mmCIF file of C-alpha atoms in Angstrom:
data_model
loop_
_atom_site.group_PDB
_atom_site.id
_atom_site.type_symbol
_atom_site.label_atom_id
_atom_site.label_comp_id
_atom_site.label_asym_id
_atom_site.label_seq_id
_atom_site.Cartn_x
_atom_site.Cartn_y
_atom_site.Cartn_z
ATOM 1 C CA MET A 1 -180.458 224.102 195.117
ATOM 2 C CA SER A 2 -177.090 222.795 196.468
ATOM 3 C CA ASN A 3 -176.180 223.980 200.210
ATOM 4 C CA ASP A 4 -172.797 225.436 199.657
ATOM 5 C CA VAL A 5 -171.198 227.627 197.095
ATOM 6 C CA LYS A 6 -167.471 227.413 196.741
ATOM 7 C CA ILE A 7 -165.303 230.242 196.589
ATOM 8 C CA THR A 8 -161.366 230.183 196.090
ATOM 9 C CA MET A 9 -159.418 233.273 196.359
ATOM 10 C CA LEU A 10 -155.847 233.243 194.257
ATOM 11 C CA GLY A 11 -153.155 235.770 195.348
ATOM 12 C CA THR A 12 -149.636 235.867 196.084
ATOM 13 C CA THR A 13 -148.133 236.343 199.656
ATOM 14 C CA GLY A 14 -148.999 240.010 200.813
ATOM 15 C CA ALA A 15 -151.702 240.621 198.433
ATOM 16 C CA GLY A 16 -154.105 241.173 200.925
ATOM 17 C CA LYS A 17 -156.423 237.848 201.030
ATOM 18 C CA THR A 18 -156.964 237.135 204.486
ATOM 19 C CA CYS A 19 -157.525 240.789 205.370
ATOM 20 C CA TYR A 20 -159.930 241.450 202.483
ATOM 21 C CA MET A 21 -162.034 238.228 204.301
ATOM 22 C CA LEU A 22 -161.948 239.988 207.273
ATOM 23 C CA GLY A 23 -163.026 242.923 206.014
ATOM 24 C CA LEU A 24 -165.981 241.417 204.026
ATOM 25 C CA TYR A 25 -166.839 239.805 207.281
ATOM 26 C CA ALA A 26 -166.839 242.720 209.232
ATOM 27 C CA VAL A 27 -168.688 244.689 207.248
ATOM 28 C CA MET A 28 -171.293 241.951 206.226
ATOM 29 C CA GLN A 29 -171.621 241.096 209.892
ATOM 30 C CA MET A 30 -173.050 244.437 210.878
ATOM 31 C CA GLY A 31 -175.265 244.511 207.679
ATOM 32 C CA LEU A 32 -175.643 246.299 204.581
ATOM 33 C CA GLN A 33 -178.830 247.139 202.903
ATOM 34 C CA GLY A 34 -180.592 244.359 204.371
ATOM 35 C CA PHE A 35 -177.713 241.757 203.774
ATOM 36 C CA THR A 36 -175.820 239.945 206.598
ATOM 37 C CA LEU A 37 -173.029 237.470 206.838
ATOM 38 C CA SER A 38 -172.627 235.018 209.760
ATOM 39 C CA ALA A 39 -169.917 232.243 210.040
ATOM 40 C CA LYS A 40 -171.659 228.826 210.957
ATOM 41 C CA ASP A 41 -169.064 227.929 213.697
ATOM 42 C CA PRO A 42 -169.320 230.674 216.577
ATOM 43 C CA ASP A 43 -165.696 230.114 217.052
ATOM 44 C CA VAL A 44 -164.841 231.139 213.829
ATOM 45 C CA ASP A 45 -166.840 234.050 214.284
ATOM 46 C CA LEU A 46 -164.550 234.852 217.429
ATOM 47 C CA LYS A 47 -161.555 234.464 215.594
ATOM 48 C CA LEU A 48 -162.337 236.658 212.803
ATOM 49 C CA THR A 49 -163.998 239.055 214.979
ATOM 50 C CA ASP A 50 -160.846 239.146 217.222
ATOM 51 C CA LEU A 51 -158.618 239.690 214.465
ATOM 52 C CA TRP A 52 -160.968 242.211 213.129
ATOM 53 C CA GLU A 53 -161.000 244.263 216.345
ATOM 54 C CA ARG A 54 -156.803 244.275 216.795
ATOM 55 C CA LEU A 55 -156.759 245.510 212.748
ATOM 56 C CA ILE A 56 -158.749 248.441 214.312
ATOM 57 C CA ASP A 57 -157.692 249.063 217.646
ATOM 58 C CA THR A 58 -154.115 248.587 217.181
ATOM 59 C CA THR A 59 -151.577 250.232 215.537
ATOM 60 C CA GLY A 60 -147.798 249.601 214.166
ATOM 61 C CA GLU A 61 -147.529 246.364 212.248
ATOM 62 C CA ASP A 62 -148.893 244.524 214.961
ATOM 63 C CA ARG A 63 -152.515 244.970 213.825
ATOM 64 C CA TRP A 64 -152.058 243.257 210.491
ATOM 65 C CA PRO A 65 -153.110 239.577 210.621
ATOM 66 C CA PRO A 66 -150.211 236.706 210.480
ATOM 67 C CA PRO A 67 -149.625 234.980 206.861
ATOM 68 C CA THR A 68 -151.844 232.222 206.920
ATOM 69 C CA PRO A 69 -150.129 228.900 207.694
ATOM 70 C CA ASP A 70 -149.459 225.824 205.475
ATOM 71 C CA ASP A 71 -152.637 224.063 206.194
ATOM 72 C CA PRO A 72 -155.653 226.052 204.170
ATOM 73 C CA GLN A 73 -158.049 227.498 206.448
ATOM 74 C CA THR A 74 -162.109 226.601 205.464
ATOM 75 C CA TYR A 75 -164.833 229.139 206.809
ATOM 76 C CA ALA A 76 -168.345 228.414 206.204
ATOM 77 C CA PHE A 77 -170.871 231.046 205.878
ATOM 78 C CA ASN A 78 -174.655 232.094 205.945
ATOM 79 C CA PHE A 79 -175.584 234.738 203.450
ATOM 80 C CA SER A 80 -178.897 236.217 204.788
ATOM 81 C CA TYR A 81 -181.279 239.178 203.901
ATOM 82 C CA GLY A 82 -183.200 240.640 206.343
ATOM 83 C CA LEU A 83 -182.247 237.540 208.754
ATOM 84 C CA LYS A 84 -183.596 235.244 206.479
ATOM 85 C CA PRO A 85 -181.186 232.977 204.975
ATOM 86 C CA LEU A 86 -180.576 233.340 201.245
ATOM 87 C CA ILE A 87 -177.698 231.138 200.371
ATOM 88 C CA ALA A 88 -174.480 229.328 202.355
ATOM 89 C CA PHE A 89 -171.186 229.462 201.056
ATOM 90 C CA ASP A 90 -167.638 228.307 202.089
ATOM 91 C CA TRP A 91 -164.250 230.322 201.731
ATOM 92 C CA MET A 92 -160.723 228.650 201.651
ATOM 93 C CA ASP A 93 -157.896 230.585 202.546
ATOM 94 C CA TYR A 94 -154.484 229.578 201.044
ATOM 95 C CA ARG A 95 -150.945 230.771 201.729
ATOM 96 C CA GLY A 96 -149.930 232.891 199.030
ATOM 97 C CA GLY A 97 -146.914 230.395 198.288
ATOM 98 C CA ALA A 98 -149.507 227.416 197.414
ATOM 99 C CA MET A 99 -149.602 228.913 193.847
ATOM 100 C CA THR A 100 -145.724 228.731 193.238
ATOM 101 C CA ASP A 101 -145.219 225.172 195.370
ATOM 102 C CA SER A 102 -144.003 221.766 193.136
ATOM 103 C CA SER A 103 -147.460 220.400 192.291
ATOM 104 C CA THR A 104 -146.373 217.594 194.737
ATOM 105 C CA ALA A 105 -146.736 219.613 197.934
ATOM 106 C CA SER A 106 -150.084 219.114 200.214
ATOM 107 C CA ASP A 107 -151.338 222.737 199.993
ATOM 108 C CA ALA A 108 -150.691 223.182 196.030
ATOM 109 C CA ARG A 109 -152.825 219.923 195.446
ATOM 110 C CA GLN A 110 -155.176 220.698 198.067
ATOM 111 C CA LEU A 111 -155.605 224.015 195.885
ATOM 112 C CA ARG A 112 -155.632 222.403 192.392
ATOM 113 C CA GLU A 113 -158.499 220.330 193.821
ATOM 114 C CA ARG A 114 -160.281 223.141 195.046
ATOM 115 C CA LEU A 115 -160.639 225.052 192.050
ATOM 116 C CA LYS A 116 -162.063 221.934 190.547
ATOM 117 C CA ALA A 117 -165.161 222.281 192.826
ATOM 118 C CA SER A 118 -165.378 226.140 192.659
ATOM 119 C CA ASP A 119 -168.069 228.201 191.665
ATOM 120 C CA CYS A 120 -166.159 231.345 191.347
ATOM 121 C CA VAL A 121 -162.515 232.227 191.692
ATOM 122 C CA PHE A 122 -161.603 235.350 192.776
ATOM 123 C CA LEU A 123 -158.147 236.627 191.570
ATOM 124 C CA CYS A 124 -156.232 239.175 194.068
ATOM 125 C CA ILE A 125 -153.908 241.624 192.794
ATOM 126 C CA SER A 126 -152.513 244.334 195.015
ATOM 127 C CA GLY A 127 -153.282 247.992 194.616
ATOM 128 C CA GLU A 128 -149.443 248.178 194.931
ATOM 129 C CA HIS A 129 -148.497 246.955 191.548
ATOM 130 C CA LEU A 130 -151.015 249.541 189.861
ATOM 131 C CA LYS A 131 -149.759 252.665 191.389
ATOM 132 C CA GLU A 132 -148.622 254.248 188.302
ATOM 133 C CA HIS A 133 -149.239 254.271 184.689
ATOM 134 C CA LEU A 134 -146.719 251.917 183.234
ATOM 135 C CA SER A 135 -145.165 250.901 179.674
ATOM 136 C CA ASP A 136 -146.230 247.520 178.910
ATOM 137 C CA ALA A 137 -143.210 245.947 179.481
ATOM 138 C CA GLN A 138 -142.985 247.653 183.293
ATOM 139 C CA LEU A 139 -146.760 246.388 183.466
ATOM 140 C CA GLY A 140 -145.795 243.038 182.595
ATOM 141 C CA ASN A 141 -142.764 242.835 185.258
ATOM 142 C CA LYS A 142 -145.358 244.201 187.964
ATOM 143 C CA ALA A 143 -147.831 241.607 186.714
ATOM 144 C CA ARG A 144 -145.319 238.588 187.145
ATOM 145 C CA LYS A 145 -144.436 239.898 190.738
ATOM 146 C CA ALA A 146 -147.987 239.354 191.795
ATOM 147 C CA LYS A 147 -147.745 236.036 190.460
ATOM 148 C CA VAL A 148 -150.424 236.419 187.332
ATOM 149 C CA ASN A 149 -148.790 233.910 185.079
ATOM 150 C CA ASN A 150 -149.314 231.368 188.182
ATOM 151 C CA MET A 151 -152.885 232.468 188.364
ATOM 152 C CA THR A 152 -153.390 232.014 184.705
ATOM 153 C CA THR A 153 -151.833 228.478 184.869
ATOM 154 C CA PHE A 154 -154.504 227.086 187.533
ATOM 155 C CA LEU A 155 -157.179 229.072 185.097
ATOM 156 C CA VAL A 156 -156.090 226.648 181.741
ATOM 157 C CA GLU A 157 -156.561 223.497 184.131
ATOM 158 C CA LEU A 158 -159.978 225.168 185.560
ATOM 159 C CA GLY A 159 -160.781 226.082 181.743
ATOM 160 C CA ASP A 160 -160.155 222.434 180.226
ATOM 161 C CA ILE A 161 -162.344 220.863 183.021
ATOM 162 C CA ILE A 162 -165.552 223.237 183.016
ATOM 163 C CA LYS A 163 -165.217 224.461 179.258
ATOM 164 C CA PRO A 164 -166.758 227.859 179.821
ATOM 165 C CA SER A 165 -168.881 229.347 176.883
ATOM 166 C CA ASP A 166 -171.016 232.499 176.272
ATOM 167 C CA GLN A 167 -173.987 230.088 176.968
ATOM 168 C CA LYS A 168 -172.609 228.852 180.228
ATOM 169 C CA PRO A 169 -170.206 231.178 181.554
ATOM 170 C CA PHE A 170 -167.589 230.891 184.332
ATOM 171 C CA PRO A 171 -167.806 233.593 186.536
ATOM 172 C CA ILE A 172 -164.274 235.365 188.127
ATOM 173 C CA VAL A 173 -163.931 238.279 189.967
ATOM 174 C CA ILE A 174 -160.582 240.397 189.853
ATOM 175 C CA THR A 175 -160.020 242.097 192.903
ATOM 176 C CA ILE A 176 -157.824 244.963 193.522
ATOM 177 C CA THR A 177 -157.105 244.920 196.744
ATOM 178 C CA LYS A 178 -155.140 247.799 198.713
ATOM 179 C CA TYR A 179 -156.916 249.989 196.097
ATOM 180 C CA ASP A 180 -155.909 252.772 198.624
ATOM 181 C CA LEU A 181 -152.465 252.534 197.000
ATOM 182 C CA CYS A 182 -153.756 253.607 193.639
ATOM 183 C CA PHE A 183 -156.892 255.991 194.436
ATOM 184 C CA GLY A 184 -155.084 258.764 192.273
ATOM 185 C CA ARG A 185 -155.515 256.989 189.100
ATOM 186 C CA PRO A 186 -158.070 257.727 186.522
ATOM 187 C CA LYS A 187 -160.251 254.609 187.174
ATOM 188 C CA GLN A 188 -160.950 253.933 183.302
ATOM 189 C CA GLU A 189 -156.826 253.811 182.842
ATOM 190 C CA LEU A 190 -156.309 251.161 185.509
ATOM 191 C CA MET A 191 -159.208 249.338 184.049
ATOM 192 C CA ALA A 192 -157.291 249.151 181.073
ATOM 193 C CA ASP A 193 -154.521 247.872 182.969
ATOM 194 C CA ILE A 194 -156.179 244.929 184.370
ATOM 195 C CA LYS A 195 -157.553 243.922 181.120
ATOM 196 C CA LYS A 196 -154.163 244.003 179.829
ATOM 197 C CA ILE A 197 -152.408 241.920 182.770
ATOM 198 C CA PHE A 198 -155.515 239.272 182.458
ATOM 199 C CA GLY A 199 -155.599 239.560 178.950
ATOM 200 C CA PRO A 200 -157.023 235.786 178.252
ATOM 201 C CA LEU A 201 -159.812 236.680 180.354
ATOM 202 C CA PHE A 202 -161.431 238.981 177.802
ATOM 203 C CA THR A 203 -160.820 237.130 174.504
ATOM 204 C CA PRO A 204 -163.893 237.120 172.504
ATOM 205 C CA GLY A 205 -165.840 233.641 172.768
ATOM 206 C CA SER A 206 -163.608 232.676 175.929
ATOM 207 C CA GLY A 207 -166.907 232.078 177.833
ATOM 208 C CA TRP A 208 -165.426 233.844 181.119
ATOM 209 C CA LEU A 209 -167.179 236.490 183.159
ATOM 210 C CA VAL A 210 -165.601 238.788 184.650
ATOM 211 C CA MET A 211 -166.089 241.418 187.550
ATOM 212 C CA ILE A 212 -163.283 244.097 188.002
ATOM 213 C CA CYS A 213 -163.421 245.344 191.210
ATOM 214 C CA PRO A 214 -161.362 247.544 193.228
ATOM 215 C CA VAL A 215 -161.635 247.231 197.536
ATOM 216 C CA SER A 216 -159.923 248.934 200.112
ATOM 217 C CA LEU A 217 -159.815 248.591 204.255
ATOM 218 C CA GLY A 218 -159.685 252.775 204.390
ATOM 219 C CA LYS A 219 -157.784 255.510 201.876
ATOM 220 C CA GLU A 220 -155.730 256.580 204.591
ATOM 221 C CA LEU A 221 -153.893 253.217 204.749
ATOM 222 C CA GLY A 222 -152.425 254.337 201.312
ATOM 223 C CA GLU A 223 -150.235 256.826 203.225
ATOM 224 C CA ASP A 224 -149.999 255.556 206.531
ATOM 225 C CA SER A 225 -150.545 251.606 207.016
ATOM 226 C CA ALA A 226 -149.649 251.281 210.870
ATOM 227 C CA SER A 227 -152.123 253.545 212.548
ATOM 228 C CA GLY A 228 -154.587 254.628 209.237
ATOM 229 C CA HIS A 229 -158.330 254.736 209.723
ATOM 230 C CA ILE A 230 -160.218 251.630 208.615
ATOM 231 C CA ASP A 231 -163.048 252.678 206.615
ATOM 232 C CA PRO A 232 -163.568 249.490 204.186
ATOM 233 C CA LYS A 233 -164.639 250.209 200.689
ATOM 234 C CA ASN A 234 -166.715 248.008 198.454
ATOM 235 C CA MET A 235 -165.844 244.774 200.456
ATOM 236 C CA HIS A 236 -169.356 242.957 199.681
ATOM 237 C CA LEU A 237 -169.279 243.701 195.823
ATOM 238 C CA PRO A 238 -167.460 240.332 195.037
ATOM 239 C CA LEU A 239 -169.302 238.290 197.330
ATOM 240 C CA VAL A 240 -172.684 239.427 195.851
ATOM 241 C CA PHE A 241 -171.475 239.029 192.461
ATOM 242 C CA ALA A 242 -170.782 235.524 192.933
ATOM 243 C CA LEU A 243 -173.654 234.423 194.609
ATOM 244 C CA TYR A 244 -175.732 236.411 191.916
ATOM 245 C CA SER A 245 -173.849 234.078 189.736
ATOM 246 C CA ARG A 246 -174.958 230.824 191.266
ATOM 247 C CA PHE A 247 -178.509 232.128 191.537
ATOM 248 C CA ARG A 248 -178.100 232.660 187.728
ATOM 249 C CA GLU A 249 -177.293 229.001 187.219
ATOM 250 C CA TYR A 250 -179.838 227.671 189.395
ATOM 251 C CA PHE A 251 -182.259 230.006 187.099
ATOM 252 C CA LEU A 252 -180.850 228.588 184.212
ATOM 253 C CA SER A 253 -181.260 225.260 184.968
ATOM 254 C CA GLU A 254 -185.057 225.126 186.816
ATOM 255 C CA GLN A 255 -185.814 226.953 183.443
ATOM 256 C CA ASN A 256 -184.278 224.008 180.771
ATOM 257 C CA GLN A 257 -186.012 221.743 183.493
ATOM 258 C CA LEU A 258 -189.734 223.147 183.023
ATOM 259 C CA SER A 259 -189.320 223.495 179.544
ATOM 260 C CA GLY A 260 -188.736 219.771 179.098
ATOM 261 C CA THR A 261 -191.534 219.192 181.557
ATOM 262 C CA ARG A 262 -193.769 221.707 179.574
ATOM 263 C CA GLU A 263 -192.742 219.394 176.486
ATOM 264 C CA ARG A 264 -193.656 216.236 178.651
ATOM 265 C CA LEU A 265 -196.872 217.674 178.896
ATOM 266 C CA ALA A 266 -197.996 218.477 175.681
ATOM 267 C CA ASN A 267 -196.846 214.855 174.543
ATOM 268 C CA LEU A 268 -199.392 213.789 176.905
ATOM 269 C CA LYS A 269 -202.289 215.723 176.160
ATOM 270 C CA GLY A 270 -201.686 214.880 172.467
ATOM 271 C CA GLY A 271 -204.119 211.918 170.612
ATOM 272 C CA ASN A 272 -207.701 211.432 171.427
ATOM 273 C CA TRP A 273 -209.492 211.611 174.306
ATOM 274 C CA LEU A 274 -209.468 208.427 175.353
ATOM 275 C CA GLN A 275 -205.721 208.317 175.318
ATOM 276 C CA ARG A 276 -205.733 211.628 177.379
ATOM 277 C CA TRP A 277 -208.184 210.041 179.847
ATOM 278 C CA TRP A 278 -205.582 206.966 180.159
ATOM 279 C CA LYS A 279 -202.895 209.529 180.704
ATOM 280 C CA SER A 280 -204.745 211.410 183.199
ATOM 281 C CA GLY A 281 -202.407 210.368 186.242
ATOM 282 C CA ASP A 282 -200.067 211.093 184.402
ATOM 283 C CA ILE A 283 -200.939 214.440 183.038
ATOM 284 C CA GLN A 284 -202.002 215.684 186.625
ATOM 285 C CA ALA A 285 -198.905 214.947 188.016
ATOM 286 C CA THR A 286 -196.784 216.916 185.440
ATOM 287 C CA GLU A 287 -198.869 219.682 185.922
ATOM 288 C CA VAL A 288 -198.215 219.765 189.767
ATOM 289 C CA ASN A 289 -194.766 219.318 188.363
ATOM 290 C CA ILE A 290 -194.755 222.124 186.514
ATOM 291 C CA GLN A 291 -196.372 224.728 189.108
ATOM 292 C CA ALA A 292 -193.504 223.637 191.507
ATOM 293 C CA SER A 293 -191.043 224.416 189.109
ATOM 294 C CA GLN A 294 -192.364 227.825 188.331
ATOM 295 C CA SER A 295 -192.851 228.561 191.839
ATOM 296 C CA LYS A 296 -188.604 227.816 192.442
ATOM 297 C CA ILE A 297 -187.982 230.060 189.374
ATOM 298 C CA ASN A 298 -189.978 232.699 191.155
ATOM 299 C CA GLU A 299 -188.285 232.590 194.116
ATOM 300 C CA ILE A 300 -184.730 232.491 192.608
ATOM 301 C CA GLN A 301 -185.941 235.100 190.282
ATOM 302 C CA GLN A 302 -186.725 237.382 193.691
ATOM 303 C CA ARG A 303 -183.378 236.510 195.339
ATOM 304 C CA MET A 304 -181.607 237.498 191.884
ATOM 305 C CA ALA A 305 -183.297 240.960 192.143
ATOM 306 C CA LEU A 306 -182.067 241.854 195.252
ATOM 307 C CA LEU A 307 -178.834 240.873 194.918
ATOM 308 C CA ALA A 308 -178.733 242.776 191.408
ATOM 309 C CA GLN A 309 -179.502 245.976 193.139
ATOM 310 C CA GLU A 310 -176.003 246.064 194.341
ATOM 311 C CA LEU A 311 -174.322 245.617 190.887
ATOM 312 C CA THR A 312 -175.934 248.002 188.744
ATOM 313 C CA ASN A 313 -172.223 249.934 188.756
ATOM 314 C CA ALA A 314 -170.317 247.075 188.358
ATOM 315 C CA GLU A 315 -167.556 246.600 185.993
ATOM 316 C CA LEU A 316 -168.620 243.017 184.220
ATOM 317 C CA TYR A 317 -167.444 241.582 181.185
ATOM 318 C CA LEU A 318 -168.438 238.685 179.447
ATOM 319 C CA SER A 319 -166.116 237.309 176.899
ATOM 320 C CA GLY A 320 -164.371 240.734 176.881
ATOM 321 C CA GLU A 321 -167.544 242.484 175.843
ATOM 322 C CA GLU A 322 -168.556 245.068 178.444
ATOM 323 C CA ILE A 323 -172.215 244.202 179.999
ATOM 324 C CA LYS A 324 -174.876 245.208 182.646
ATOM 325 C CA ILE A 325 -176.559 242.956 185.157
ATOM 326 C CA ASP A 326 -179.710 240.937 184.384
ATOM 327 C CA VAL A 327 -182.585 239.347 186.533
#
């Protein structure tokens, strides 16, 4: 299996991308349902921990982290269960303006290249745009303010490269940050708005595997961002979904490989006894490969099952059809 899963988050300035990552790291650093997250670089661990502690201990606007600098920030993490590594991933944090910069701008070019290599994309939309029921025209204006049109442009480029299908879907997480700003809205009404805003992702046959996940640093922040209590909700779910999706790809790839190896074994065992004797070395080696592949598949299934238990209530859609997580 590949060493690193690449996750990229798209969102405009002020959408909460950096705060989401801080909340995710703080929650998972302490451990949740046996899962933990740790930075590979101890200096990164100190930086993220310091920013989180300032967020908790400070009041006023100074509690919030500064905007992402012009140069994208890359963070590498280990994701573990029972303190045993399951998978590694890296996360790249961009300034929001990179989505709307000229295509010749350095960080815009880097973002495009990064997307081509990504295993999962998080689309970040702030709850400030979803506080209340709106007409379709008003909702469209909110979506434009959230730069959904720019996200769509990037996804069109990505789709042209990866060509997702229902047989080989590409995972997308629509992360509703600052969900504390729209707690009062009925959930299904909010989900309907999201599906309107990101309509192309829910088109039949489009091949996008989409999770819609509201996240919040605390319910009180909706009323008082300067001193409201920090109490993170759902921070781990988008990451769990991204890693589960990657394991699913590993699983399908290993299954295809195993099927081919079994077919090869059947061909080797064809013919009369003399032919089988002549090929006995190849037959034995192929049988060993089958055992190794089956063992790897079993290991992947175990890891998928661990992650799937966190996603039983997730809002998941494949080409617009609501689905349940499977192993």
